Amino acid sequence: GENVEQHPSTLSVQEGDSAVIKCTYSDSASNYFPWYKQELGKRPQLIIDIRSNVGEKKDQRIAVTLNKTAKHFSLHITETQPEDSAVYFCAASLSGSARQLTFGSGTQLTVLP
Amino acid sequence: NAGVTQTPKFRVLKTGQSMTLLCAQDMNHEYMYWYRQDPGMGLRLIHYSVGEGTTAKGEVPDGYNVSRLKKQNFLLGLESAAPSQTSVYFCASSLAGGANTGELFFGEGSRLTVL
């Protein structure tokens, strides 16, 4: 089955700096890569996703890049703000949908004021 | 729209006891899922359902059973709870396969402690 590794497990940045979280996946057939944000004590929520026919996708301060050859994808957050502090999970899917999602182990991002 | 709701939110069990977690969604989604979340291990799929009357095993199904008698409900059962099942359980739902169907809508979670 699919295996997703996520790094780093914890990340601290100063407010206004950029943050980058990286994930690698094992199955080259995976074709859908979402990112979820989970604030403390809350439910995970989708913040951005990318499909394998696209190399990069951006939504305001967040962007995701995908390198299919190397089998890795990354989340980029620019101009970080305290409300960006949360746990971020990457995931990969073989089905192109949520049905076969495998999650990474999560990254605790702390934005220091 | 309530979205996805789970009950109960918290539960403490003794080893060997049984219990059922209930998940309900009002978005008319075909697919429903049960995940468990443990520190440092992300979200792991226990069981899922692609429609009323269907269930399938996920990554960590042992010790759990599920049922989907109605489209809007997905039940997770623990027949004989073990301390290793101490976790936070999340229910989720999504649209069926096809474009724009990747988003999981999660419930608020149920924290289960097995003593």
Short mmCIF file of C-alpha atoms in Angstrom, two decimals:
data_model
loop_
_atom_site.label_atom_id
_atom_site.label_comp_id
_atom_site.label_asym_id
_atom_site.label_seq_id
_atom_site.Cartn_x
_atom_site.Cartn_y
_atom_site.Cartn_z
CA GLY A 1 0.00 0.00 0.00
CA GLU A 2 0.87 3.65 -0.06
CA ASN A 3 3.31 5.10 2.51
CA VAL A 4 3.53 8.83 3.16
CA GLU A 5 6.38 10.37 5.14
CA GLN A 6 6.16 13.93 6.40
CA HIS A 7 8.92 16.25 7.65
CA PRO A 8 9.56 18.01 9.89
CA SER A 9 7.43 16.83 12.79
CA THR A 10 7.69 20.25 14.44
CA LEU A 11 8.45 23.64 12.94
CA SER A 12 8.76 27.05 14.58
CA VAL A 13 8.94 30.25 12.56
CA GLN A 14 8.80 33.94 13.31
CA GLU A 15 5.66 35.76 12.32
CA GLY A 16 6.02 37.02 8.77
CA ASP A 17 8.51 34.34 7.74
CA SER A 18 7.76 31.46 5.39
CA ALA A 19 7.17 27.84 6.38
CA VAL A 20 7.72 24.75 4.24
CA ILE A 21 6.51 21.23 5.02
CA LYS A 22 7.57 18.32 2.84
CA CYS A 23 6.04 14.93 2.14
CA THR A 24 7.20 11.93 0.14
CA TYR A 25 5.02 9.10 -1.11
CA SER A 26 5.87 5.59 -2.21
CA ASP A 27 3.33 4.64 -4.87
CA SER A 28 3.89 6.33 -8.21
CA ALA A 29 0.22 5.68 -9.08
CA SER A 30 -0.98 8.16 -6.45
CA ASN A 31 -2.73 11.02 -8.16
CA TYR A 32 -4.33 13.23 -5.55
CA PHE A 33 -2.52 15.13 -2.75
CA PRO A 34 -4.49 17.16 -0.20
CA TRP A 35 -3.30 19.10 2.84
CA TYR A 36 -5.33 19.35 6.02
CA LYS A 37 -4.99 21.81 8.89
CA GLN A 38 -6.00 20.88 12.41
CA GLU A 39 -6.13 23.57 15.05
CA LEU A 40 -5.81 22.52 18.67
CA GLY A 41 -8.85 20.54 19.76
CA LYS A 42 -10.59 20.98 16.42
CA ARG A 43 -11.39 18.80 13.43
CA PRO A 44 -9.04 18.59 10.43
CA GLN A 45 -10.04 20.80 7.51
CA LEU A 46 -8.88 20.79 3.91
CA ILE A 47 -6.81 23.85 3.04
CA ILE A 48 -5.47 23.03 -0.41
CA ASP A 49 -5.07 20.07 -2.73
CA ILE A 50 -3.34 19.22 -5.98
CA ARG A 51 -3.80 16.57 -8.61
CA SER A 52 -1.04 14.79 -10.48
CA ASN A 53 -1.62 16.65 -13.74
CA VAL A 54 -0.57 19.94 -12.10
CA GLY A 55 2.85 20.93 -10.77
CA GLU A 56 1.85 23.82 -8.55
CA LYS A 57 -1.27 25.36 -7.06
CA LYS A 58 -1.61 28.56 -5.07
CA ASP A 59 -4.33 30.02 -2.89
CA GLN A 60 -3.45 33.38 -1.34
CA ARG A 61 -0.63 32.73 1.16
CA ILE A 62 -0.49 28.97 0.72
CA ALA A 63 0.85 26.96 -2.19
CA VAL A 64 1.54 23.34 -2.91
CA THR A 65 4.15 21.97 -5.31
CA LEU A 66 4.33 18.46 -6.69
CA ASN A 67 7.32 16.62 -8.14
CA LYS A 68 6.01 13.34 -9.59
CA THR A 69 9.44 12.15 -10.67
CA ALA A 70 10.85 12.42 -7.18
CA LYS A 71 7.51 11.49 -5.58
CA HIS A 72 7.36 14.38 -3.21
CA PHE A 73 5.13 17.36 -2.60
CA SER A 74 5.40 20.37 -0.34
CA LEU A 75 3.23 22.94 1.39
CA HIS A 76 4.47 26.53 1.40
CA ILE A 77 3.01 29.17 3.68
CA THR A 78 4.21 32.74 3.18
CA GLU A 79 3.89 35.72 5.52
CA THR A 80 2.96 33.44 8.41
CA GLN A 81 0.55 34.67 11.05
CA PRO A 82 -0.22 33.40 14.56
CA GLU A 83 -3.47 31.86 13.31
CA ASP A 84 -1.40 29.60 11.04
CA SER A 85 -0.24 27.75 14.17
CA ALA A 86 -1.71 24.25 13.89
CA VAL A 87 -0.92 20.68 12.92
CA TYR A 88 -0.71 20.16 9.17
CA PHE A 89 -1.24 16.77 7.54
CA CYS A 90 -0.37 15.79 4.02
CA ALA A 91 -2.02 12.86 2.31
CA ALA A 92 -1.87 10.89 -0.92
CA SER A 93 -4.59 8.99 -2.73
CA LEU A 94 -4.53 6.25 -5.34
CA SER A 95 -8.12 6.79 -6.36
CA GLY A 96 -8.13 10.49 -7.13
CA SER A 97 -10.62 10.97 -4.33
CA ALA A 98 -10.85 10.74 -0.56
CA ARG A 99 -11.57 7.03 -0.66
CA GLN A 100 -7.98 5.80 -0.53
CA LEU A 101 -6.21 8.55 1.37
CA THR A 102 -3.05 7.75 3.30
CA PHE A 103 -2.01 10.48 5.72
CA GLY A 104 1.40 11.62 6.83
CA SER A 105 2.21 11.79 10.54
CA GLY A 106 1.67 15.56 10.81
CA THR A 107 3.72 18.71 11.39
CA GLN A 108 3.14 20.96 14.39
CA LEU A 109 3.69 24.50 13.10
CA THR A 110 4.16 27.24 15.67
CA VAL A 111 4.27 30.86 14.53
CA LEU A 112 6.07 32.97 17.10
CA PRO A 113 4.91 36.61 17.51
CA ASN B 1 -26.52 22.28 8.04
CA ALA B 2 -24.86 20.45 10.90
CA GLY B 3 -22.35 18.70 8.62
CA VAL B 4 -20.86 15.66 10.36
CA THR B 5 -21.75 15.02 13.98
CA GLN B 6 -20.35 12.38 16.31
CA THR B 7 -21.64 11.05 19.61
CA PRO B 8 -20.43 10.72 22.25
CA LYS B 9 -17.65 13.33 22.43
CA PHE B 10 -15.92 11.64 25.36
CA ARG B 11 -16.08 8.17 26.84
CA VAL B 12 -14.13 6.18 29.40
CA LEU B 13 -14.32 2.40 29.21
CA LYS B 14 -12.89 -0.45 31.17
CA THR B 15 -10.99 -3.19 29.37
CA GLY B 16 -13.42 -5.69 27.89
CA GLN B 17 -16.41 -3.36 27.75
CA SER B 18 -18.19 -2.65 24.50
CA MET B 19 -19.45 0.58 23.01
CA THR B 20 -20.68 2.17 19.80
CA LEU B 21 -19.75 5.51 18.29
CA LEU B 22 -22.39 7.11 16.12
CA CYS B 23 -21.68 9.32 13.13
CA ALA B 24 -24.36 11.23 11.26
CA GLN B 25 -24.03 13.45 8.18
CA ASP B 26 -26.62 15.65 6.53
CA MET B 27 -24.76 16.39 3.28
CA ASN B 28 -26.10 13.39 1.36
CA HIS B 29 -22.56 12.07 0.93
CA GLU B 30 -22.09 8.56 -0.41
CA TYR B 31 -18.80 7.80 1.32
CA MET B 32 -18.21 7.69 5.05
CA TYR B 33 -15.09 6.83 7.06
CA TRP B 34 -13.81 6.17 10.54
CA TYR B 35 -10.26 7.27 11.41
CA ARG B 36 -8.27 7.10 14.59
CA GLN B 37 -5.73 9.73 15.51
CA ASP B 38 -2.78 8.94 17.74
CA PRO B 39 0.18 11.20 18.59
CA GLY B 40 2.88 11.09 15.94
CA MET B 41 0.90 8.72 13.72
CA GLY B 42 -1.42 10.96 11.81
CA LEU B 43 -4.87 9.75 10.84
CA ARG B 44 -5.29 6.04 10.15
CA LEU B 45 -8.31 4.62 8.39
CA ILE B 46 -10.20 1.97 10.37
CA HIS B 47 -13.17 1.17 8.11
CA TYR B 48 -15.06 2.96 5.41
CA SER B 49 -18.28 2.70 3.43
CA VAL B 50 -18.99 3.62 -0.18
CA GLY B 51 -22.76 3.45 0.21
CA GLU B 52 -25.68 2.30 2.29
CA GLY B 53 -25.33 -1.33 3.24
CA THR B 54 -21.63 -1.55 2.31
CA THR B 55 -18.50 -1.52 4.46
CA ALA B 56 -14.81 -2.16 3.83
CA LYS B 57 -11.66 -2.52 5.89
CA GLY B 58 -9.10 0.22 6.09
CA GLU B 59 -5.55 0.22 7.39
CA VAL B 60 -6.24 -0.71 11.05
CA PRO B 61 -9.58 -2.63 11.21
CA ASP B 62 -8.80 -5.21 13.91
CA GLY B 63 -10.94 -4.93 17.04
CA TYR B 64 -13.59 -2.75 15.34
CA ASN B 65 -16.82 -3.39 13.49
CA VAL B 66 -18.97 -0.99 11.50
CA SER B 67 -22.43 -0.77 10.02
CA ARG B 68 -24.10 1.53 7.50
CA LEU B 69 -27.78 0.70 7.64
CA LYS B 70 -28.81 4.21 6.56
CA LYS B 71 -26.99 6.49 4.15
CA GLN B 72 -26.65 9.26 6.70
CA ASN B 73 -25.31 7.12 9.57
CA PHE B 74 -22.10 5.18 10.09
CA LEU B 75 -21.59 3.29 13.35
CA LEU B 76 -18.26 2.17 14.80
CA GLY B 77 -18.36 -0.60 17.37
CA LEU B 78 -15.79 -1.90 19.84
CA GLU B 79 -16.83 -5.36 20.99
CA SER B 80 -14.18 -5.80 23.70
CA ALA B 81 -12.24 -2.62 24.34
CA ALA B 82 -8.48 -2.75 24.90
CA PRO B 83 -6.11 -0.05 26.21
CA SER B 84 -4.52 0.07 22.73
CA GLN B 85 -7.81 1.48 21.46
CA THR B 86 -7.40 4.62 23.55
CA SER B 87 -7.45 7.29 20.88
CA VAL B 88 -9.34 10.14 19.30
CA TYR B 89 -11.77 8.87 16.70
CA PHE B 90 -12.87 10.96 13.75
CA CYS B 91 -15.73 10.25 11.43
CA ALA B 92 -15.65 11.80 7.97
CA SER B 93 -17.71 11.85 4.81
CA SER B 94 -17.09 12.73 1.17
CA LEU B 95 -18.75 12.78 -2.19
CA ALA B 96 -18.43 9.69 -4.38
CA GLY B 97 -15.64 9.32 -6.94
CA GLY B 98 -14.97 11.79 -9.72
CA ALA B 99 -13.66 15.32 -10.04
CA ASN B 100 -13.78 17.57 -6.98
CA THR B 101 -14.52 14.65 -4.70
CA GLY B 102 -11.38 14.64 -2.64
CA GLU B 103 -12.49 16.67 0.33
CA LEU B 104 -13.11 14.89 3.60
CA PHE B 105 -15.57 16.56 5.94
CA PHE B 106 -14.71 15.59 9.50
CA GLY B 107 -16.74 15.41 12.64
CA GLU B 108 -15.48 17.02 15.86
CA GLY B 109 -13.92 13.82 17.15
CA SER B 110 -14.62 11.41 19.99
CA ARG B 111 -12.02 10.93 22.69
CA LEU B 112 -12.05 7.37 23.99
CA THR B 113 -10.04 6.20 26.97
CA VAL B 114 -9.80 2.50 27.82
CA LEU B 115 -8.55 1.73 31.32
#
